[in-house]
Amino acid sequence: MRPESSGVQVSAHFLRKRETVNQIAKYVLMAAAAISVLVTVGIVYVLVSEAVVFFEEVSVWEFISGTSWTPLFAVPTFGILPLLSGTIVVSGIALGVSIPLGLTLAVYLSEYAPDKVRETVKPILELLEGVPTVVYGYFALFLVTPLLQIVFPDLPGFNMLAPGLVMGIMILPYTTSLSEDAMRAVPNSIREGAYALGYSRFHTAVKVVIPAAISGITAAFILAMSRAVGETMVVAIAAGQMANFTFNPMEGAATITAFIVQVSMGDVSHGSVAYMSIFAAGLVLFLLTLTFNLIGFFLRKRYRQAY
Amino acid sequence: MSTDQTSTIQISQSAHQGGQAGKPSETREHWYLEPDGALRARVSNLKFWYADGTQAIDDVSMPLVDKKVTALIGPSGCGKSTFLRCFNRMHDLYQGVKYSGSINLLPEDENLIDLDANIVRMRVGMVFQKPNPFPKSIYENVIAGLKIRGIRKREVLDEIVETSLRQAALWDEVKDRLHQPALSMSGGQQQRLCIARALAVKPEILLLDEPTSALDPIATAKVEDLINELSGNVTVLIVTHNMQQAARISNYTAYMYLGKLIEYNDTNDLFQRPKCQRTEDYITGRFG
Ligand SMILES: Nc1ncnc2c1ncn2[C@@H]1O[C@H](COP(=O)(O)OP(=O)(O)OP(=O)(O)O)[C@@H](O)[C@H]1O
Ligand SMILES: [Mg+2]
């Protein structure tokens, strides 16, 4: 018997209903997209407009080249460099700890660990993610710094080394978990192809899996970097809150975010130049993370591979 | 089936004797030829279990003739890929699998199952059922196996890339875009790239798992030509669903069914005068 070829009958009513749902879904999704764009634009608008008022009082040149940041002093100075150096040093230490450790751990979990080990370690890492940052701050101040002082007796109680190291541990769940996800998303058939050529486990991981997962791994590090640059509490607690233009991790310093909380929680009057300065500092922070994200975007575009 | 024999030679002799004793071929369960030529490997009582306990290979014994093409045929799910993947220990990548029996490499007489899996894979190449190029350039794909063997000289690599791609009937299509991503190629081209990648390292034994199932008739003919050329130089074990193909390219054919080896014979004999009823049913299309 030959099968019917006239097709299943579809009612006009059904088609009309389907079209309506389609249209509604389209507008709801467009509205959601529009809201997120509007919020972003709003934030940028506030940052920029307040910063413009600030730059009417303080010259841009003084802001970007000054090596002293003392907005709360009787004779205030507004050089962003000390805050920038603090941010760079602390984030640099954090990434220096987190990238190699996170990548190694991710390779181990994705390519070496038996299922049982992976299923135990991943939840523990995610638990680490849930610890409040204040706890990390006091951990740096009261445990890590004293321990470091055993090795470096000259290390002051407030320094950038301890919060940097602790922050490295703090962002480890991001770097590990995201780069592990990226590596596990590499299809097994590609791994088998490498092994079939005689690749060892290590070679397969380093020469095939990591390159294939590079866009995800880059994303992990970009996210970690944004996290490190934007992190506040650990530094505010353990590095002291004195802006200090230095790249020596053995000294205390303030970062951009540490300064922002310090001012917004203090009794600086609204509309004063000191108050405005947090918007200028915030703008710098925004540009910094934007740059990282753009770098990440272009790196990913360069390495993008579809399986 | 009989498992008490200690070697396949005895099994095959007893099969011969069974035939001489006048048993009708319809009731013959198994039949193994003992081939003349030198052997590259001998599989003895090989069994294999997946981690979930599925036994996919059930007591298979067969010879692998040196520098000849052996085809594996059989219905879907009968264990052809599983059998093939024992030869390069691909199963070892997954936990909980189990082998028993042996695949003895000859003449060195080493059981491949006991060797270091990486050493085995250095010597036994494989092309998979589904194309699996690395997400790198065409050129880098071909040299992937050479690099880990310490070959780095540009001229040597360039030359091997060209010969391998020519052998895989891909050179003319890609010679102007060697440095473009392999994943920008069509599925059939990707499969031929995988063949080139496997050939580049000159394996002693080459395993091919339905290498032409993704190819058009022209590319298939080219790959078949290549396999014909390889016989005489390399020991080839090829899985194919296409019986005409098996008949065209192989010297020996093994018919598998439900994890067991039913018949191993000279290709012409197996297709023209099958010794077992099951083989006959399969090749005449009455089954599978
Ligand atoms: N990873 C696995 N775990 C458990 N059982 C498996 C696994 N892979 C395959 N099997 C089972 O082993 C048997 C043999 O599978 P195999 O892939 O070797 O068949 P095949 O002959 O290659 O089939 P096809 O011609 O369709 O490729 C099948 O019954 C299959 O269900
Ligand atoms: Mg198969």
XYZ file of C-alpha atoms and ligand atoms in Angstrom:
627
model
C 0.000 0.000 0.000
C 1.302 3.423 -0.863
C 1.470 5.970 1.958
C -0.854 8.996 1.774
C 0.955 11.950 0.323
C -1.525 14.745 1.025
C 0.175 15.610 4.362
C -1.393 16.231 7.755
C -4.180 18.838 7.607
C -3.429 21.961 9.687
C -6.339 24.232 10.625
C -6.150 27.932 9.782
C -7.062 28.724 13.375
C -4.040 26.814 14.638
C -1.749 28.669 12.246
C -3.164 32.065 13.293
C -2.702 31.209 16.976
C 0.863 30.125 16.340
C 1.604 33.371 14.536
C 0.176 35.447 17.426
C 2.329 33.622 19.981
C 5.302 34.175 17.736
C 4.666 37.935 17.571
C 4.118 38.287 21.327
C 7.305 36.355 22.070
C 9.197 38.626 19.707
C 8.086 41.828 21.487
C 8.664 40.415 24.989
C 12.193 39.420 24.051
C 12.824 42.790 22.415
C 11.621 44.564 25.573
C 13.964 42.477 27.731
C 16.894 43.298 25.458
C 15.934 47.000 25.459
C 15.794 47.132 29.271
C 19.293 45.737 29.685
C 20.642 48.162 27.122
C 18.838 51.096 28.801
C 20.189 50.211 32.241
C 23.721 50.073 30.887
C 23.295 53.377 29.097
C 21.877 54.866 32.299
C 24.841 53.762 34.369
C 27.288 55.128 31.854
C 25.318 58.394 31.690
C 25.446 58.899 35.478
C 29.154 58.046 35.616
C 30.050 60.331 32.752
C 27.855 63.299 33.743
C 29.117 63.308 37.365
C 32.668 62.834 36.161
C 32.264 65.824 33.836
C 31.362 67.993 36.847
C 34.436 66.646 38.626
C 36.663 67.482 35.669
C 35.417 71.082 35.780
C 37.155 71.362 39.158
C 40.182 69.174 38.499
C 42.053 69.092 35.213
C 42.121 65.828 33.303
C 45.885 66.040 33.134
C 46.222 66.346 36.911
C 43.883 63.379 37.270
C 45.724 61.012 34.980
C 49.278 62.052 35.770
C 49.168 62.988 39.458
C 50.951 60.600 41.782
C 49.128 61.620 44.929
C 45.508 60.891 45.823
C 44.275 62.705 48.935
C 40.708 63.917 48.286
C 39.891 64.093 52.006
C 42.830 66.275 53.004
C 42.614 69.986 53.644
C 44.634 70.493 50.473
C 43.229 67.711 48.319
C 45.115 66.116 45.443
C 43.461 64.049 42.720
C 46.037 61.913 40.925
C 44.524 58.541 39.990
C 47.874 56.755 39.550
C 48.197 55.539 43.177
C 44.742 53.910 43.007
C 45.559 52.452 39.603
C 48.867 51.028 40.786
C 47.162 49.445 43.804
C 44.490 47.929 41.582
C 47.047 46.607 39.114
C 49.335 45.097 41.756
C 46.580 43.347 43.708
C 44.788 42.066 40.589
C 48.107 41.042 39.070
C 49.016 38.943 42.112
C 45.526 37.441 42.160
C 45.698 36.471 38.502
C 49.263 35.267 38.874
C 47.971 32.831 41.476
C 44.690 32.011 39.860
C 45.553 31.433 36.213
C 48.228 28.746 36.570
C 46.468 27.117 39.507
C 43.044 27.269 37.878
C 44.256 25.968 34.543
C 46.192 23.117 36.126
C 43.227 22.172 38.253
C 40.901 22.387 35.254
C 43.155 20.158 33.148
C 43.359 17.702 36.016
C 39.613 17.652 36.580
C 38.684 17.476 32.924
C 41.376 15.150 31.552
C 42.820 13.129 34.405
C 40.498 12.862 37.393
C 38.224 9.859 37.747
C 34.536 10.781 37.767
C 34.323 10.357 41.532
C 37.094 12.851 42.229
C 35.578 15.396 39.857
C 32.182 15.008 41.425
C 33.696 15.690 44.854
C 36.018 18.549 43.971
C 33.628 20.622 41.854
C 31.026 21.163 44.608
C 33.806 22.085 47.042
C 35.053 24.701 44.593
C 31.541 26.033 44.180
C 31.282 26.239 47.963
C 34.406 28.398 47.930
C 32.515 30.710 45.585
C 29.813 31.230 48.224
C 32.117 32.435 51.007
C 31.430 36.168 51.677
C 34.294 38.391 50.605
C 34.491 39.959 54.081
C 35.559 36.579 55.393
C 38.336 36.469 52.820
C 39.365 39.974 53.880
C 39.817 39.031 57.513
C 41.411 35.760 56.472
C 44.046 37.819 54.624
C 44.493 40.293 57.465
C 44.613 37.933 60.440
C 45.994 34.705 59.012
C 47.852 35.194 55.752
C 49.696 38.385 56.676
C 51.015 36.955 60.004
C 52.098 33.797 58.164
C 53.860 35.858 55.504
C 55.518 37.897 58.268
C 57.301 34.731 59.379
C 59.006 34.642 55.985
C 59.235 38.421 55.467
C 59.697 39.959 58.932
C 59.557 43.488 57.480
C 56.098 43.022 55.974
C 53.703 45.645 57.362
C 50.317 44.592 58.761
C 48.626 46.247 55.789
C 50.119 45.094 52.501
C 49.015 44.154 49.005
C 50.641 40.724 48.925
C 48.262 38.997 51.323
C 45.004 40.290 49.800
C 46.394 39.547 46.331
C 47.126 35.943 47.223
C 43.784 35.497 48.977
C 41.946 37.048 46.066
C 43.721 34.588 43.775
C 42.209 31.767 45.814
C 38.882 33.544 45.897
C 38.553 33.703 42.100
C 39.897 30.177 41.660
C 36.378 28.720 41.395
C 35.687 30.967 38.395
C 38.857 30.210 36.490
C 38.705 26.503 37.272
C 35.049 25.865 36.825
C 34.675 27.856 33.603
C 37.824 26.570 31.954
C 36.921 23.041 32.981
C 33.496 23.454 31.393
C 35.142 24.711 28.218
C 37.497 21.714 28.110
C 34.776 19.200 28.794
C 32.742 20.682 25.968
C 35.450 19.527 23.551
C 33.932 16.419 21.983
C 35.448 13.067 22.881
C 35.861 12.204 19.222
C 38.574 14.872 18.979
C 40.358 13.464 22.023
C 40.160 9.978 20.521
C 41.658 11.343 17.312
C 44.649 12.610 19.266
C 45.117 9.423 21.260
C 44.862 7.384 18.056
C 47.904 9.252 16.735
C 49.852 8.224 19.820
C 49.361 11.372 21.890
C 49.804 10.893 25.610
C 47.245 12.212 28.046
C 49.372 15.270 28.705
C 49.941 15.990 25.016
C 46.257 15.548 24.287
C 45.374 18.027 27.007
C 47.978 20.630 26.096
C 48.159 20.323 22.314
C 44.565 19.476 21.438
C 42.042 20.060 24.220
C 43.277 23.436 25.482
C 43.607 24.929 21.967
C 40.145 23.626 21.095
C 38.705 25.151 24.268
C 40.678 28.378 24.060
C 37.712 30.679 23.608
C 36.021 29.380 26.748
C 39.265 29.506 28.686
C 39.857 33.101 27.581
C 36.366 33.972 28.712
C 37.119 32.410 32.091
C 40.206 34.544 32.561
C 38.524 37.721 31.395
C 35.758 37.141 33.889
C 38.316 36.431 36.596
C 40.154 39.617 35.693
C 37.005 41.720 35.905
C 36.251 40.080 39.207
C 39.724 40.852 40.548
C 39.701 44.461 39.375
C 36.221 45.053 40.750
C 36.789 43.298 44.053
C 36.467 45.572 47.082
C 36.289 44.069 50.541
C 39.447 41.965 50.653
C 41.613 44.899 49.666
C 39.780 47.457 51.760
C 40.298 45.268 54.822
C 43.767 43.837 54.347
C 45.705 46.421 52.330
C 44.959 49.473 54.426
C 43.121 52.376 52.842
C 45.998 54.704 52.151
C 46.453 55.491 48.477
C 50.077 54.800 47.748
C 51.814 55.109 44.411
C 53.930 51.981 44.407
C 54.275 48.703 42.601
C 55.843 47.014 45.611
C 53.443 44.344 46.888
C 55.086 44.499 50.318
C 53.512 47.909 50.948
C 49.968 48.807 51.829
C 47.817 50.694 49.316
C 44.254 51.420 48.251
C 42.575 50.307 45.067
C 39.892 52.143 43.096
C 37.073 50.116 44.611
C 38.497 50.349 48.122
C 38.517 54.118 47.783
C 34.955 54.196 46.486
C 33.544 52.310 49.485
C 35.634 54.337 51.855
C 34.182 57.604 50.542
C 30.629 56.468 50.079
C 30.497 55.079 53.614
C 32.172 58.150 55.119
C 30.658 61.570 55.824
C 31.698 63.371 52.689
C 29.033 65.882 51.720
C 27.173 65.376 48.473
C 28.303 67.648 45.704
C 31.794 68.208 47.114
C 34.752 67.565 44.841
C 35.754 64.578 46.974
C 32.312 63.118 46.438
C 32.513 63.725 42.702
C 35.894 62.061 42.583
C 34.342 58.645 43.174
C 32.547 58.969 39.839
C 35.765 59.813 38.053
C 37.445 56.842 39.748
C 34.426 54.691 38.887
C 34.699 55.770 35.269
C 38.320 54.610 35.202
C 37.249 51.269 36.664
C 34.531 50.986 34.062
C 36.970 51.709 31.236
C 39.412 49.179 32.675
C 36.915 46.315 32.736
C 35.533 47.408 29.372
C 39.042 47.113 27.930
C 39.430 43.608 29.345
C 36.100 42.557 27.941
C 36.980 43.964 24.533
C 40.296 42.124 24.571
C 38.423 38.985 25.506
C 35.897 39.596 22.750
C 38.566 39.932 20.079
C 40.586 36.998 21.374
C 37.501 34.847 21.246
C 36.668 35.997 17.759
C 40.158 35.108 16.686
C 40.058 31.649 18.185
C 36.405 30.882 17.665
C 36.002 27.334 16.453
C 32.844 25.386 15.890
C 33.043 21.657 16.339
C 30.784 -22.235 20.974
C 33.882 -24.200 21.779
C 36.275 -22.401 24.049
C 38.440 -25.255 25.209
C 40.845 -25.191 22.275
C 44.123 -23.545 23.104
C 44.809 -22.011 19.713
C 42.911 -20.926 16.663
C 44.863 -23.318 14.462
C 43.157 -26.179 16.205
C 39.823 -24.485 15.949
C 40.207 -24.026 12.235
C 41.415 -27.606 11.771
C 38.526 -28.955 13.702
C 36.281 -26.865 11.517
C 37.911 -28.413 8.459
C 37.503 -31.842 9.906
C 33.922 -31.070 10.741
C 33.418 -30.227 7.087
C 35.128 -33.392 5.931
C 32.980 -35.456 8.230
C 30.157 -34.469 5.915
C 28.265 -31.992 8.126
C 25.892 -30.014 5.941
C 26.921 -26.351 5.723
C 23.522 -25.185 6.983
C 24.295 -26.413 10.480
C 27.881 -25.194 10.577
C 28.050 -22.482 13.231
C 31.560 -21.202 12.547
C 34.236 -21.548 9.976
C 37.743 -20.138 10.132
C 40.289 -20.329 7.344
C 43.927 -20.745 8.264
C 45.566 -18.389 5.731
C 48.864 -19.091 4.006
C 50.732 -15.789 4.210
C 52.756 -14.448 7.123
C 50.620 -13.080 9.961
C 50.848 -9.619 11.499
C 48.697 -10.510 14.481
C 46.651 -13.330 15.866
C 43.574 -12.709 17.953
C 42.855 -15.487 20.422
C 39.656 -15.882 22.416
C 39.189 -12.140 22.641
C 36.337 -10.982 24.839
C 35.466 -7.421 25.665
C 33.082 -5.831 28.157
C 31.968 -2.194 28.328
C 31.728 -0.474 31.712
C 27.997 -1.172 31.955
C 28.661 -4.893 31.688
C 27.653 -5.234 28.021
C 29.761 -7.959 26.461
C 30.336 -6.653 22.940
C 32.991 -9.181 21.827
C 32.424 -12.817 22.585
C 35.361 -15.128 22.175
C 36.689 -14.004 18.822
C 39.738 -15.700 17.356
C 41.166 -14.781 13.980
C 44.430 -14.132 12.187
C 45.420 -10.814 10.647
C 47.502 -11.399 7.548
C 50.574 -9.238 7.134
C 50.352 -6.459 4.508
C 46.901 -7.544 3.345
C 43.475 -5.969 3.663
C 41.032 -7.701 5.984
C 37.419 -6.551 5.921
C 35.008 -6.831 8.851
C 31.367 -7.077 7.909
C 28.225 -7.711 9.886
C 24.912 -6.136 10.868
C 24.792 -2.871 12.807
C 25.605 -3.321 16.488
C 27.371 -6.663 16.067
C 30.608 -5.302 17.555
C 32.714 -4.394 14.516
C 33.790 -0.992 15.851
C 34.331 -2.441 19.301
C 36.583 -5.127 17.839
C 38.531 -2.611 15.772
C 39.040 -0.340 18.767
C 40.640 -3.187 20.730
C 43.537 -3.076 18.267
C 44.607 0.414 19.318
C 43.297 0.101 22.867
C 40.966 3.044 22.326
C 38.670 1.532 24.946
C 41.308 2.170 27.611
C 40.320 5.833 27.635
C 37.158 4.893 29.469
C 37.018 3.471 32.953
C 35.588 0.113 33.799
C 36.095 -1.703 30.501
C 37.526 -5.215 30.533
C 39.435 -7.349 28.026
C 40.198 -11.028 28.157
C 42.120 -13.122 25.655
C 44.920 -11.772 23.517
C 45.885 -9.990 20.336
C 49.383 -11.263 19.696
C 51.537 -9.171 17.419
C 53.719 -11.330 15.197
C 56.530 -12.069 14.712
C 57.511 -10.274 17.940
C 54.902 -12.317 19.799
C 53.775 -9.603 22.202
C 50.230 -9.412 23.477
C 48.984 -5.996 22.426
C 46.557 -5.978 25.361
C 49.490 -6.042 27.799
C 51.625 -3.406 26.079
C 51.633 0.263 26.985
C 48.624 1.764 25.211
C 50.586 4.800 23.961
C 53.208 2.562 22.373
C 50.461 0.560 20.689
C 48.860 3.699 19.294
C 52.186 4.932 17.967
C 52.227 1.829 15.774
C 48.552 1.277 14.985
C 46.756 4.096 13.164
C 43.032 4.629 12.990
C 40.393 6.453 10.964
C 37.084 6.802 12.743
C 33.520 6.300 11.593
C 32.804 10.029 12.043
C 35.356 12.569 10.773
C 37.158 14.129 13.739
C 39.675 16.718 12.531
C 41.254 18.941 15.166
C 39.995 22.547 15.191
C 43.241 23.671 13.580
C 44.444 24.289 10.049
C 44.472 21.577 7.386
C 48.262 21.557 7.408
C 48.472 21.253 11.181
C 46.036 18.370 11.132
C 48.208 16.365 8.762
C 51.383 16.972 10.750
C 49.757 16.439 14.161
C 51.149 12.918 14.514
C 54.567 13.846 13.123
C 55.158 16.606 15.622
C 54.841 14.307 18.609
C 57.239 11.916 16.911
C 59.830 14.677 16.959
C 59.734 15.509 13.226
C 60.016 19.272 12.906
C 62.006 20.043 9.757
C 59.837 22.210 7.545
C 60.848 20.576 4.235
C 60.202 17.083 5.589
C 56.812 18.122 6.952
C 55.856 19.897 3.708
C 56.708 16.818 1.706
C 54.782 14.427 3.957
C 51.783 16.760 3.926
C 51.713 16.704 0.139
C 52.146 12.925 -0.247
C 49.611 12.145 2.484
C 47.029 14.514 1.032
C 47.623 13.104 -2.448
C 47.188 9.563 -1.132
C 43.924 10.598 0.485
C 42.806 12.144 -2.831
C 42.517 15.578 -1.242
C 45.576 17.452 -2.458
C 44.065 19.112 -5.513
C 41.132 20.429 -3.524
C 43.127 21.928 -0.658
C 46.600 22.729 -1.945
C 45.788 26.456 -2.061
C 44.189 26.609 1.372
C 46.438 24.452 3.541
C 46.418 27.004 6.303
C 42.692 27.435 6.544
C 40.721 25.773 9.345
C 40.007 22.099 8.767
C 36.481 22.630 10.032
C 35.687 24.861 7.062
C 35.790 21.768 4.831
C 32.882 19.538 3.860
C 32.262 16.334 5.799
C 33.719 14.162 3.055
C 36.819 16.332 2.800
C 37.225 16.196 6.572
C 37.151 12.412 6.444
C 39.820 12.319 3.748
C 41.875 14.721 5.879
C 41.609 12.246 8.750
C 42.820 9.518 6.412
C 45.782 11.706 5.411
C 46.497 12.409 9.083
C 46.580 8.689 9.840
C 48.744 7.878 6.790
C 51.256 10.642 7.534
C 52.775 8.667 10.419
C 53.083 5.469 8.343
C 51.374 3.071 10.749
C 52.216 -0.644 10.796
C 48.562 -1.535 11.088
C 45.833 0.767 9.852
C 42.327 0.511 11.294
C 39.531 1.985 9.204
C 36.028 2.226 10.628
C 33.646 2.747 7.706
C 35.984 5.350 6.215
C 33.835 5.989 3.153
C 30.384 6.179 4.704
C 30.474 9.998 4.489
C 31.971 10.161 0.985
C 30.464 10.572 -2.462
C 31.055 7.826 -5.067
C 34.038 9.590 -6.654
C 35.869 10.148 -3.389
C 34.915 6.631 -2.314
C 36.495 5.218 -5.463
C 39.645 7.220 -4.759
C 39.848 5.967 -1.199
C 39.303 2.411 -2.393
C 42.155 2.856 -4.871
C 44.280 4.070 -1.990
C 43.452 0.995 0.090
C 44.357 -1.212 -2.843
C 47.693 0.601 -3.073
C 48.278 0.220 0.646
C 47.863 -3.539 0.536
C 51.345 -4.856 0.047
C 52.770 -2.172 2.342
C 50.483 -1.914 5.343
C 48.264 -4.317 7.240
C 44.742 -2.937 6.948
C 41.674 -3.870 8.975
C 38.582 -2.179 7.620
C 34.987 -2.149 8.809
C 32.456 -1.659 6.057
C 28.721 -1.923 5.624
C 29.114 -2.107 1.907
C 29.646 -5.688 0.803
C 30.599 -4.737 -2.725
C 33.291 -2.602 -1.208
C 34.530 -5.448 0.968
C 34.617 -7.660 -2.112
C 36.475 -5.031 -4.143
C 39.201 -4.077 -1.729
C 39.871 -6.871 0.735
C 41.885 -10.064 0.607
C 40.221 -11.626 3.623
C 36.815 -11.038 5.128
C 35.451 -11.727 8.592
C 31.716 -11.878 9.209
C 30.623 -10.974 12.738
C 27.262 -11.467 14.321
C 26.214 -10.572 17.892
C 29.786 -10.163 19.077
C 30.908 -13.514 17.689
C 32.991 -14.269 14.648
C 30.931 -16.480 12.360
C 33.193 -16.890 9.391
C 36.696 -15.835 8.459
C 37.653 -16.650 4.917
C 39.299 -15.626 1.740
C 37.176 -12.724 0.446
C 36.262 -14.448 -2.822
C 35.338 -17.657 -1.075
C 33.316 -15.909 1.594
C 31.210 -14.067 -0.929
C 30.947 -16.857 -3.503
C 30.971 -20.017 -1.412
C 30.121 -19.081 2.161
C 30.692 -21.952 4.540
C 28.038 -20.982 7.108
C 24.317 -20.506 6.673
C 24.421 -17.237 8.656
C 27.046 -15.768 6.361
C 25.056 -16.765 3.324
C 21.882 -15.217 4.716
C 23.709 -11.975 5.371
C 25.525 -11.629 2.059
C 22.500 -12.597 0.022
C 20.472 -9.967 1.861
C 18.089 -12.373 3.482
C 19.120 -10.811 6.770
C 20.629 -7.519 7.984
N 30.176 2.784 25.208
C 29.376 1.691 25.206
N 28.855 1.208 26.352
C 28.071 0.118 26.343
N 27.732 -0.580 25.263
C 28.222 -0.161 24.084
C 29.062 0.998 23.982
N 29.386 1.187 22.688
C 28.780 0.192 22.013
N 28.084 -0.621 22.838
C 27.320 -1.818 22.465
O 28.219 -2.765 21.930
C 27.663 -3.403 20.817
C 28.571 -3.293 19.617
O 28.664 -1.948 19.216
P 29.590 -1.478 18.019
O 29.602 -0.008 18.025
O 30.880 -2.176 18.116
O 28.757 -2.022 16.766
P 29.099 -1.903 15.208
O 29.149 -3.293 14.692
O 30.278 -1.044 14.989
O 27.795 -1.208 14.659
P 27.642 -0.133 13.466
O 27.763 -0.915 12.204
O 26.264 0.403 13.646
O 28.708 0.881 13.611
C 26.292 -2.794 20.590
O 25.328 -3.657 21.113
C 26.324 -1.505 21.369
O 25.068 -1.231 21.900
Mg 30.593 0.906 14.133
